[in-house]
mmCIF file of C-alpha atoms in Angstrom:
data_model
loop_
_atom_site.group_PDB
_atom_site.id
_atom_site.type_symbol
_atom_site.label_atom_id
_atom_site.label_comp_id
_atom_site.label_asym_id
_atom_site.label_seq_id
_atom_site.Cartn_x
_atom_site.Cartn_y
_atom_site.Cartn_z
ATOM 1 C CA UNK U 1 37.926 113.374 -305.265
ATOM 2 C CA UNK U 2 34.766 113.752 -303.113
ATOM 3 C CA UNK U 3 32.652 116.809 -303.785
ATOM 4 C CA UNK U 4 29.683 118.598 -302.231
ATOM 5 C CA UNK U 5 26.335 119.091 -303.952
ATOM 6 C CA UNK U 6 23.778 121.716 -303.005
ATOM 7 C CA UNK U 7 20.389 122.277 -304.652
ATOM 8 C CA UNK U 8 17.788 124.953 -304.062
ATOM 9 C CA UNK U 9 14.631 126.416 -305.515
ATOM 10 C CA UNK U 10 14.910 129.915 -306.985
ATOM 11 C CA UNK U 11 12.045 132.048 -308.281
ATOM 12 C CA UNK U 12 12.397 134.778 -310.899
ATOM 13 C CA UNK U 13 9.366 137.066 -311.365
ATOM 14 C CA UNK U 14 8.571 137.903 -314.978
ATOM 15 C CA UNK U 15 8.425 141.427 -316.346
ATOM 16 C CA UNK U 16 5.084 140.573 -317.985
ATOM 17 C CA UNK U 17 2.873 137.484 -318.232
ATOM 18 C CA UNK U 18 3.944 134.666 -320.536
ATOM 19 C CA UNK U 19 0.727 133.273 -322.027
ATOM 20 C CA UNK U 20 0.523 130.078 -324.096
ATOM 21 C CA UNK U 21 -2.312 127.687 -324.942
ATOM 22 C CA UNK U 22 -2.007 125.712 -321.711
ATOM 23 C CA UNK U 23 -1.826 128.628 -319.257
ATOM 24 C CA UNK U 24 -0.135 131.793 -318.057
ATOM 25 C CA UNK U 25 3.208 132.057 -316.280
ATOM 26 C CA UNK U 26 4.142 135.051 -314.106
ATOM 27 C CA UNK U 27 7.362 133.687 -312.584
ATOM 28 C CA UNK U 28 10.071 131.187 -313.484
ATOM 29 C CA UNK U 29 10.607 128.500 -310.832
ATOM 30 C CA UNK U 30 13.973 126.823 -311.255
ATOM 31 C CA UNK U 31 16.249 124.397 -309.443
ATOM 32 C CA UNK U 32 19.817 125.663 -309.055
ATOM 33 C CA UNK U 33 22.546 123.094 -308.393
ATOM 34 C CA UNK U 34 26.091 123.800 -307.275
ATOM 35 C CA UNK U 35 28.802 121.143 -307.075
ATOM 36 C CA UNK U 36 31.992 122.073 -305.227
ATOM 37 C CA UNK U 37 35.269 120.189 -305.307
ATOM 38 C CA UNK U 38 38.509 121.363 -303.724
ATOM 39 C CA UNK U 39 37.404 125.008 -303.791
ATOM 40 C CA UNK U 40 36.149 124.904 -307.408
ATOM 41 C CA UNK U 41 32.418 125.352 -308.089
ATOM 42 C CA UNK U 42 30.259 124.237 -310.991
ATOM 43 C CA UNK U 43 26.682 125.467 -311.483
ATOM 44 C CA UNK U 44 23.645 124.196 -313.344
ATOM 45 C CA UNK U 45 19.940 124.962 -313.567
ATOM 46 C CA UNK U 46 16.812 122.977 -314.381
ATOM 47 C CA UNK U 47 13.213 124.077 -314.863
ATOM 48 C CA UNK U 48 10.695 121.486 -313.604
ATOM 49 C CA UNK U 49 7.758 121.425 -316.000
ATOM 50 C CA UNK U 50 4.287 120.291 -314.888
ATOM 51 C CA UNK U 51 3.497 119.143 -318.460
ATOM 52 C CA UNK U 52 6.010 116.351 -317.866
ATOM 53 C CA UNK U 53 4.842 115.547 -314.353
ATOM 54 C CA UNK U 54 7.612 117.559 -312.709
ATOM 55 C CA UNK U 55 7.486 119.971 -309.789
ATOM 56 C CA UNK U 56 10.053 121.840 -307.733
ATOM 57 C CA UNK U 57 9.557 119.332 -304.935
ATOM 58 C CA UNK U 58 9.918 116.267 -307.156
ATOM 59 C CA UNK U 59 13.062 117.664 -308.779
ATOM 60 C CA UNK U 60 14.686 118.401 -305.421
ATOM 61 C CA UNK U 61 13.757 114.922 -304.195
ATOM 62 C CA UNK U 62 15.279 113.343 -307.290
ATOM 63 C CA UNK U 63 18.503 115.251 -306.734
ATOM 64 C CA UNK U 64 18.620 114.140 -303.109
ATOM 65 C CA UNK U 65 18.362 110.506 -304.191
ATOM 66 C CA UNK U 66 21.528 110.723 -306.277
ATOM 67 C CA UNK U 67 23.438 113.059 -303.967
ATOM 68 C CA UNK U 68 25.531 110.228 -302.418
ATOM 69 C CA UNK U 69 26.627 108.999 -305.845
ATOM 70 C CA UNK U 70 27.499 112.479 -307.108
ATOM 71 C CA UNK U 71 29.377 113.387 -303.953
ATOM 72 C CA UNK U 72 31.271 110.099 -304.242
ATOM 73 C CA UNK U 73 32.473 111.118 -307.699
ATOM 74 C CA UNK U 74 29.898 109.878 -310.232
ATOM 75 C CA UNK U 75 30.596 111.589 -313.563
ATOM 76 C CA UNK U 76 28.339 112.671 -316.411
ATOM 77 C CA UNK U 77 28.386 109.236 -317.996
ATOM 78 C CA UNK U 78 27.293 107.589 -314.745
ATOM 79 C CA UNK U 79 24.616 110.229 -314.272
ATOM 80 C CA UNK U 80 22.835 109.086 -317.442
ATOM 81 C CA UNK U 81 22.067 105.728 -315.826
ATOM 82 C CA UNK U 82 21.452 107.115 -312.331
ATOM 83 C CA UNK U 83 18.582 109.430 -313.326
ATOM 84 C CA UNK U 84 15.901 109.644 -316.017
ATOM 85 C CA UNK U 85 15.848 112.542 -318.453
ATOM 86 C CA UNK U 86 14.344 115.717 -317.017
ATOM 87 C CA UNK U 87 15.026 118.981 -315.247
ATOM 88 C CA UNK U 88 16.743 117.461 -312.215
ATOM 89 C CA UNK U 89 19.285 115.582 -314.316
ATOM 90 C CA UNK U 90 19.791 118.666 -316.479
ATOM 91 C CA UNK U 91 20.788 120.775 -313.477
ATOM 92 C CA UNK U 92 23.329 118.225 -312.263
ATOM 93 C CA UNK U 93 24.735 117.453 -315.711
ATOM 94 C CA UNK U 94 25.321 121.117 -316.520
ATOM 95 C CA UNK U 95 26.919 121.685 -313.108
ATOM 96 C CA UNK U 96 29.308 118.804 -313.833
ATOM 97 C CA UNK U 97 30.239 120.310 -317.203
ATOM 98 C CA UNK U 98 30.903 123.672 -315.546
ATOM 99 C CA UNK U 99 32.925 122.051 -312.761
ATOM 100 C CA UNK U 100 35.097 120.095 -315.182
ATOM 101 C CA UNK U 101 35.801 123.158 -317.308
ATOM 102 C CA UNK U 102 36.873 125.165 -314.282
ATOM 103 C CA UNK U 103 38.993 122.343 -312.855
ATOM 104 C CA UNK U 104 41.033 121.904 -316.030
ATOM 105 C CA UNK U 105 41.117 125.598 -316.915
ATOM 106 C CA UNK U 106 39.421 125.184 -320.287
ATOM 107 C CA UNK U 107 35.985 126.181 -321.536
ATOM 108 C CA UNK U 108 33.164 123.774 -322.337
ATOM 109 C CA UNK U 109 33.511 124.446 -326.058
ATOM 110 C CA UNK U 110 37.082 123.091 -325.882
ATOM 111 C CA UNK U 111 35.879 120.036 -323.988
ATOM 112 C CA UNK U 112 33.269 119.393 -326.686
ATOM 113 C CA UNK U 113 35.712 120.164 -329.483
ATOM 114 C CA UNK U 114 33.584 122.943 -330.935
ATOM 115 C CA UNK U 115 33.783 126.705 -331.483
ATOM 116 C CA UNK U 116 32.913 128.973 -328.588
ATOM 117 C CA UNK U 117 29.349 130.341 -328.680
ATOM 118 C CA UNK U 118 28.901 133.573 -330.583
ATOM 119 C CA UNK U 119 25.987 135.962 -330.890
ATOM 120 C CA UNK U 120 23.136 134.481 -332.887
ATOM 121 C CA UNK U 121 19.582 135.207 -333.966
ATOM 122 C CA UNK U 122 17.173 133.890 -331.333
ATOM 123 C CA UNK U 123 13.396 134.020 -331.512
ATOM 124 C CA UNK U 124 11.484 136.669 -329.612
ATOM 125 C CA UNK U 125 8.137 135.310 -328.473
ATOM 126 C CA UNK U 126 4.773 136.913 -329.181
ATOM 127 C CA UNK U 127 2.437 135.411 -326.597
ATOM 128 C CA UNK U 128 -1.275 134.707 -327.013
ATOM 129 C CA UNK U 129 -3.505 137.765 -326.842
ATOM 130 C CA UNK U 130 -6.127 139.523 -328.905
ATOM 131 C CA UNK U 131 -4.857 139.805 -332.496
ATOM 132 C CA UNK U 132 -4.498 143.581 -332.244
ATOM 133 C CA UNK U 133 -2.408 143.207 -329.072
ATOM 134 C CA UNK U 134 -0.234 140.592 -330.726
ATOM 135 C CA UNK U 135 0.267 142.954 -333.648
ATOM 136 C CA UNK U 136 1.314 145.712 -331.257
ATOM 137 C CA UNK U 137 3.816 143.401 -329.578
ATOM 138 C CA UNK U 138 5.196 142.330 -332.951
ATOM 139 C CA UNK U 139 5.506 145.939 -334.120
ATOM 140 C CA UNK U 140 7.754 146.679 -331.154
ATOM 141 C CA UNK U 141 10.232 144.014 -332.316
ATOM 142 C CA UNK U 142 9.494 144.089 -336.042
ATOM 143 C CA UNK U 143 13.199 144.351 -336.942
ATOM 144 C CA UNK U 144 14.064 141.133 -335.106
ATOM 145 C CA UNK U 145 15.210 138.379 -337.490
ATOM 146 C CA UNK U 146 13.040 135.650 -335.931
ATOM 147 C CA UNK U 147 9.712 135.741 -334.093
ATOM 148 C CA UNK U 148 7.827 132.914 -332.421
ATOM 149 C CA UNK U 149 4.043 133.240 -332.347
ATOM 150 C CA UNK U 150 2.163 131.436 -329.579
ATOM 151 C CA UNK U 151 -1.338 130.497 -330.706
ATOM 152 C CA UNK U 152 -4.217 128.284 -329.645
ATOM 153 C CA UNK U 153 -7.162 126.844 -331.567
ATOM 154 C CA UNK U 154 -9.176 130.074 -331.384
ATOM 155 C CA UNK U 155 -8.712 131.703 -334.815
ATOM 156 C CA UNK U 156 -4.949 131.220 -335.137
ATOM 157 C CA UNK U 157 -5.002 132.402 -338.747
ATOM 158 C CA UNK U 158 -6.009 135.902 -337.657
ATOM 159 C CA UNK U 159 -3.357 135.909 -334.931
ATOM 160 C CA UNK U 160 -0.674 134.891 -337.416
ATOM 161 C CA UNK U 161 -1.754 137.377 -340.077
ATOM 162 C CA UNK U 162 -1.758 140.173 -337.512
ATOM 163 C CA UNK U 163 1.821 139.441 -336.495
ATOM 164 C CA UNK U 164 2.965 139.071 -340.087
ATOM 165 C CA UNK U 165 1.457 142.430 -341.042
ATOM 166 C CA UNK U 166 3.271 144.110 -338.148
ATOM 167 C CA UNK U 167 6.600 142.359 -338.815
ATOM 168 C CA UNK U 168 6.768 141.749 -342.576
ATOM 169 C CA UNK U 169 10.453 140.762 -342.740
ATOM 170 C CA UNK U 170 10.915 138.417 -339.801
ATOM 171 C CA UNK U 171 11.105 134.644 -340.093
ATOM 172 C CA UNK U 172 8.165 133.153 -338.212
ATOM 173 C CA UNK U 173 7.729 130.086 -336.024
ATOM 174 C CA UNK U 174 4.152 129.222 -335.048
ATOM 175 C CA UNK U 175 3.721 127.269 -331.812
ATOM 176 C CA UNK U 176 0.260 125.977 -330.810
ATOM 177 C CA UNK U 177 1.689 123.973 -327.859
ATOM 178 C CA UNK U 178 -0.351 120.845 -328.731
ATOM 179 C CA UNK U 179 -3.652 122.771 -328.920
ATOM 180 C CA UNK U 180 -4.627 121.907 -332.511
ATOM 181 C CA UNK U 181 -6.157 118.752 -333.959
ATOM 182 C CA UNK U 182 -5.663 117.068 -337.323
ATOM 183 C CA UNK U 183 -8.456 118.983 -339.028
ATOM 184 C CA UNK U 184 -7.069 122.336 -337.919
ATOM 185 C CA UNK U 185 -3.520 121.476 -338.998
ATOM 186 C CA UNK U 186 -4.792 120.462 -342.432
ATOM 187 C CA UNK U 187 -7.020 123.514 -342.669
ATOM 188 C CA UNK U 188 -4.215 125.914 -341.696
ATOM 189 C CA UNK U 189 -1.766 124.920 -344.416
ATOM 190 C CA UNK U 190 -2.719 127.674 -346.860
ATOM 191 C CA UNK U 191 -2.705 130.320 -344.113
ATOM 192 C CA UNK U 192 0.760 129.246 -342.979
ATOM 193 C CA UNK U 193 2.115 129.459 -346.505
ATOM 194 C CA UNK U 194 0.385 132.789 -347.114
ATOM 195 C CA UNK U 195 2.026 134.264 -344.003
ATOM 196 C CA UNK U 196 5.432 132.906 -344.955
ATOM 197 C CA UNK U 197 5.744 130.798 -341.809
ATOM 198 C CA UNK U 198 9.074 128.957 -341.657
ATOM 199 C CA UNK U 199 8.182 126.360 -339.028
ATOM 200 C CA UNK U 200 5.141 124.907 -337.263
ATOM 201 C CA UNK U 201 6.012 123.596 -333.811
ATOM 202 C CA UNK U 202 4.183 120.674 -332.136
ATOM 203 C CA UNK U 203 0.671 121.507 -333.330
ATOM 204 C CA UNK U 204 -1.079 118.387 -331.965
ATOM 205 C CA UNK U 205 -0.793 116.517 -328.665
ATOM 206 C CA UNK U 206 1.716 113.767 -328.050
ATOM 207 C CA UNK U 207 -0.134 110.519 -328.665
ATOM 208 C CA UNK U 208 -2.370 112.117 -331.292
ATOM 209 C CA UNK U 209 0.301 112.603 -333.951
ATOM 210 C CA UNK U 210 0.404 109.194 -335.646
ATOM 211 C CA UNK U 211 -1.380 110.560 -338.707
ATOM 212 C CA UNK U 212 1.595 112.823 -339.404
ATOM 213 C CA UNK U 213 3.412 109.781 -340.813
ATOM 214 C CA UNK U 214 1.274 110.050 -343.961
ATOM 215 C CA UNK U 215 0.942 113.846 -344.033
ATOM 216 C CA UNK U 216 2.912 116.063 -346.403
ATOM 217 C CA UNK U 217 3.016 119.503 -344.740
ATOM 218 C CA UNK U 218 3.408 122.694 -346.723
ATOM 219 C CA UNK U 219 5.516 124.038 -343.848
ATOM 220 C CA UNK U 220 8.011 121.869 -341.895
ATOM 221 C CA UNK U 221 6.663 120.578 -338.575
ATOM 222 C CA UNK U 222 8.885 120.494 -335.500
ATOM 223 C CA UNK U 223 8.584 117.956 -332.682
ATOM 224 C CA UNK U 224 8.781 119.525 -329.233
ATOM 225 C CA UNK U 225 6.790 117.642 -326.606
ATOM 226 C CA UNK U 226 7.064 114.524 -328.793
ATOM 227 C CA UNK U 227 10.861 114.324 -328.533
ATOM 228 C CA UNK U 228 12.990 114.225 -325.385
ATOM 229 C CA UNK U 229 16.033 112.046 -326.065
ATOM 230 C CA UNK U 230 17.714 110.274 -328.973
ATOM 231 C CA UNK U 231 15.717 107.146 -328.161
ATOM 232 C CA UNK U 232 12.570 108.927 -329.400
ATOM 233 C CA UNK U 233 13.896 109.478 -332.905
ATOM 234 C CA UNK U 234 12.821 106.163 -334.439
ATOM 235 C CA UNK U 235 9.206 107.296 -334.130
ATOM 236 C CA UNK U 236 9.691 111.054 -334.393
ATOM 237 C CA UNK U 237 11.634 110.861 -337.655
ATOM 238 C CA UNK U 238 8.606 109.307 -339.353
ATOM 239 C CA UNK U 239 6.305 112.135 -338.301
ATOM 240 C CA UNK U 240 8.326 115.354 -338.108
ATOM 241 C CA UNK U 241 10.905 117.192 -340.176
ATOM 242 C CA UNK U 242 12.585 119.110 -337.328
ATOM 243 C CA UNK U 243 13.260 118.364 -333.650
ATOM 244 C CA UNK U 244 13.431 120.843 -330.778
ATOM 245 C CA UNK U 245 16.254 120.062 -328.350
ATOM 246 C CA UNK U 246 15.624 121.413 -324.854
ATOM 247 C CA UNK U 247 18.102 120.459 -322.158
ATOM 248 C CA UNK U 248 15.328 120.168 -319.576
ATOM 249 C CA UNK U 249 13.733 117.481 -321.754
ATOM 250 C CA UNK U 250 16.915 115.640 -322.697
ATOM 251 C CA UNK U 251 18.213 115.780 -319.144
ATOM 252 C CA UNK U 252 21.334 117.844 -319.693
ATOM 253 C CA UNK U 253 23.873 119.018 -322.215
ATOM 254 C CA UNK U 254 25.382 115.523 -322.505
ATOM 255 C CA UNK U 255 22.125 113.988 -323.743
ATOM 256 C CA UNK U 256 21.189 117.165 -325.633
ATOM 257 C CA UNK U 257 24.330 116.942 -327.756
ATOM 258 C CA UNK U 258 23.635 113.260 -328.364
ATOM 259 C CA UNK U 259 20.088 114.039 -329.517
ATOM 260 C CA UNK U 260 21.226 116.885 -331.768
ATOM 261 C CA UNK U 261 23.887 114.754 -333.442
ATOM 262 C CA UNK U 262 21.519 111.818 -333.905
ATOM 263 C CA UNK U 263 18.899 114.105 -335.437
ATOM 264 C CA UNK U 264 21.431 115.518 -337.887
ATOM 265 C CA UNK U 265 22.535 112.017 -338.867
ATOM 266 C CA UNK U 266 18.921 111.248 -339.787
ATOM 267 C CA UNK U 267 18.679 114.366 -341.932
ATOM 268 C CA UNK U 268 16.306 116.153 -339.571
ATOM 269 C CA UNK U 269 16.290 119.890 -339.052
ATOM 270 C CA UNK U 270 17.311 121.152 -335.638
ATOM 271 C CA UNK U 271 15.915 123.707 -333.245
ATOM 272 C CA UNK U 272 17.202 124.653 -329.793
ATOM 273 C CA UNK U 273 14.575 125.759 -327.288
ATOM 274 C CA UNK U 274 14.241 126.494 -323.606
ATOM 275 C CA UNK U 275 11.826 126.965 -320.763
ATOM 276 C CA UNK U 276 11.329 130.376 -319.156
ATOM 277 C CA UNK U 277 14.496 130.429 -317.081
ATOM 278 C CA UNK U 278 17.557 132.363 -316.041
ATOM 279 C CA UNK U 279 20.693 132.614 -318.159
ATOM 280 C CA UNK U 280 22.160 129.696 -316.215
ATOM 281 C CA UNK U 281 19.852 127.442 -318.261
ATOM 282 C CA UNK U 282 20.709 129.193 -321.517
ATOM 283 C CA UNK U 283 24.519 129.182 -321.371
ATOM 284 C CA UNK U 284 24.793 125.383 -321.826
ATOM 285 C CA UNK U 285 22.099 125.384 -324.517
ATOM 286 C CA UNK U 286 24.245 127.692 -326.663
ATOM 287 C CA UNK U 287 26.438 124.685 -327.405
ATOM 288 C CA UNK U 288 23.491 122.990 -329.114
ATOM 289 C CA UNK U 289 22.247 126.231 -330.642
ATOM 290 C CA UNK U 290 25.422 126.604 -332.721
ATOM 291 C CA UNK U 291 24.313 123.468 -334.627
ATOM 292 C CA UNK U 292 20.712 124.565 -335.099
ATOM 293 C CA UNK U 293 18.569 125.939 -337.910
ATOM 294 C CA UNK U 294 16.266 127.696 -335.446
ATOM 295 C CA UNK U 295 17.201 129.095 -332.031
ATOM 296 C CA UNK U 296 14.593 129.962 -329.407
ATOM 297 C CA UNK U 297 16.434 130.909 -326.219
ATOM 298 C CA UNK U 298 14.637 134.040 -325.053
ATOM 299 C CA UNK U 299 13.640 132.606 -321.651
ATOM 300 C CA UNK U 300 15.723 135.081 -319.590
ATOM 301 C CA UNK U 301 14.461 138.024 -321.638
ATOM 302 C CA UNK U 302 11.097 137.593 -319.880
ATOM 303 C CA UNK U 303 12.566 137.966 -316.404
ATOM 304 C CA UNK U 304 12.225 141.102 -314.351
ATOM 305 C CA UNK U 305 15.839 140.531 -313.322
ATOM 306 C CA UNK U 306 18.257 137.894 -314.620
ATOM 307 C CA UNK U 307 21.451 136.639 -313.004
ATOM 308 C CA UNK U 308 24.364 139.099 -313.330
ATOM 309 C CA UNK U 309 26.534 138.531 -316.369
ATOM 310 C CA UNK U 310 23.958 136.465 -318.241
ATOM 311 C CA UNK U 311 22.882 136.520 -321.868
ATOM 312 C CA UNK U 312 21.589 139.731 -323.419
ATOM 313 C CA UNK U 313 19.183 140.436 -326.252
ATOM 314 C CA UNK U 314 19.993 142.997 -328.924
ATOM 315 C CA UNK U 315 16.935 143.281 -331.132
ATOM 316 C CA UNK U 316 16.496 139.544 -331.511
ATOM 317 C CA UNK U 317 20.209 138.733 -331.517
ATOM 318 C CA UNK U 318 21.332 136.803 -328.446
ATOM 319 C CA UNK U 319 24.683 137.804 -326.970
ATOM 320 C CA UNK U 320 26.465 135.070 -324.956
ATOM 321 C CA UNK U 321 27.049 135.577 -321.235
ATOM 322 C CA UNK U 322 30.100 137.256 -319.785
ATOM 323 C CA UNK U 323 33.351 135.356 -319.510
ATOM 324 C CA UNK U 324 33.276 133.242 -316.369
ATOM 325 C CA UNK U 325 29.484 133.047 -316.117
ATOM 326 C CA UNK U 326 29.280 129.324 -316.994
ATOM 327 C CA UNK U 327 31.614 126.852 -318.569
ATOM 328 C CA UNK U 328 34.494 129.304 -319.032
#
């Protein structure tokens, strides 16, 4: 049956700046898609990311190009060949999942054949700042089960030690966002072990990680920017021990589930991540998070105001959105 697709840019101011090695974010710019069919609506959200050559304008243009096909009834399977992986495809794919669930009166978990999302530990992010400020931020959430430390190449050992001292019990992920080089990764191994770091995420730039094929890390290394879809795994599996599935990279829940399953089949560890976004981006990602060793879905926690009924944080434990928010 023909449907109607609408897409728009939405901006969510942040409660405080989100600072990583490649810049500072003060608002989340997202693309919200709604697909309506016979009075039933499905919603999805994508976050265009400049690191991948995306912008709000380019994402909206990409959606416009496939609008005729979607409105003519193209399904999720067809969408995979109509669009490349990225934020635009993610928004449409997740809207199609939501629409299908509402049309048949079942939730997305039933459609997947998996348990419904439950509350789970999800990383709270400590952004880059002076070590004493990072320690203060960590002290405020020291009882959280998992913290993610954003660092750069400017004395990351001190930053990490400061957070560890303030939060001695939390599991730690360290994320340099591609800002390190081979020498720094090798030189940081003892400091990572000393601080009890559980995971090092994408330390070096994409295209400068070939040497990892012969490197034996003391702490598992997770591919983020280096992995987008299952097609990347032939190379990634030789260099990394864990992969970070983000729906904005994979281009939707359909491809995200495919990537997660393929990674598991190769014996790789699994992480679920997100961009800074509203809960409309996070609700679909929960279906990958249930499979994951590490969950990092605190994007909406940074917003000044999230969408009503979205996910909630309880001391580092993520509570799923209200019934009916997405996919239910």
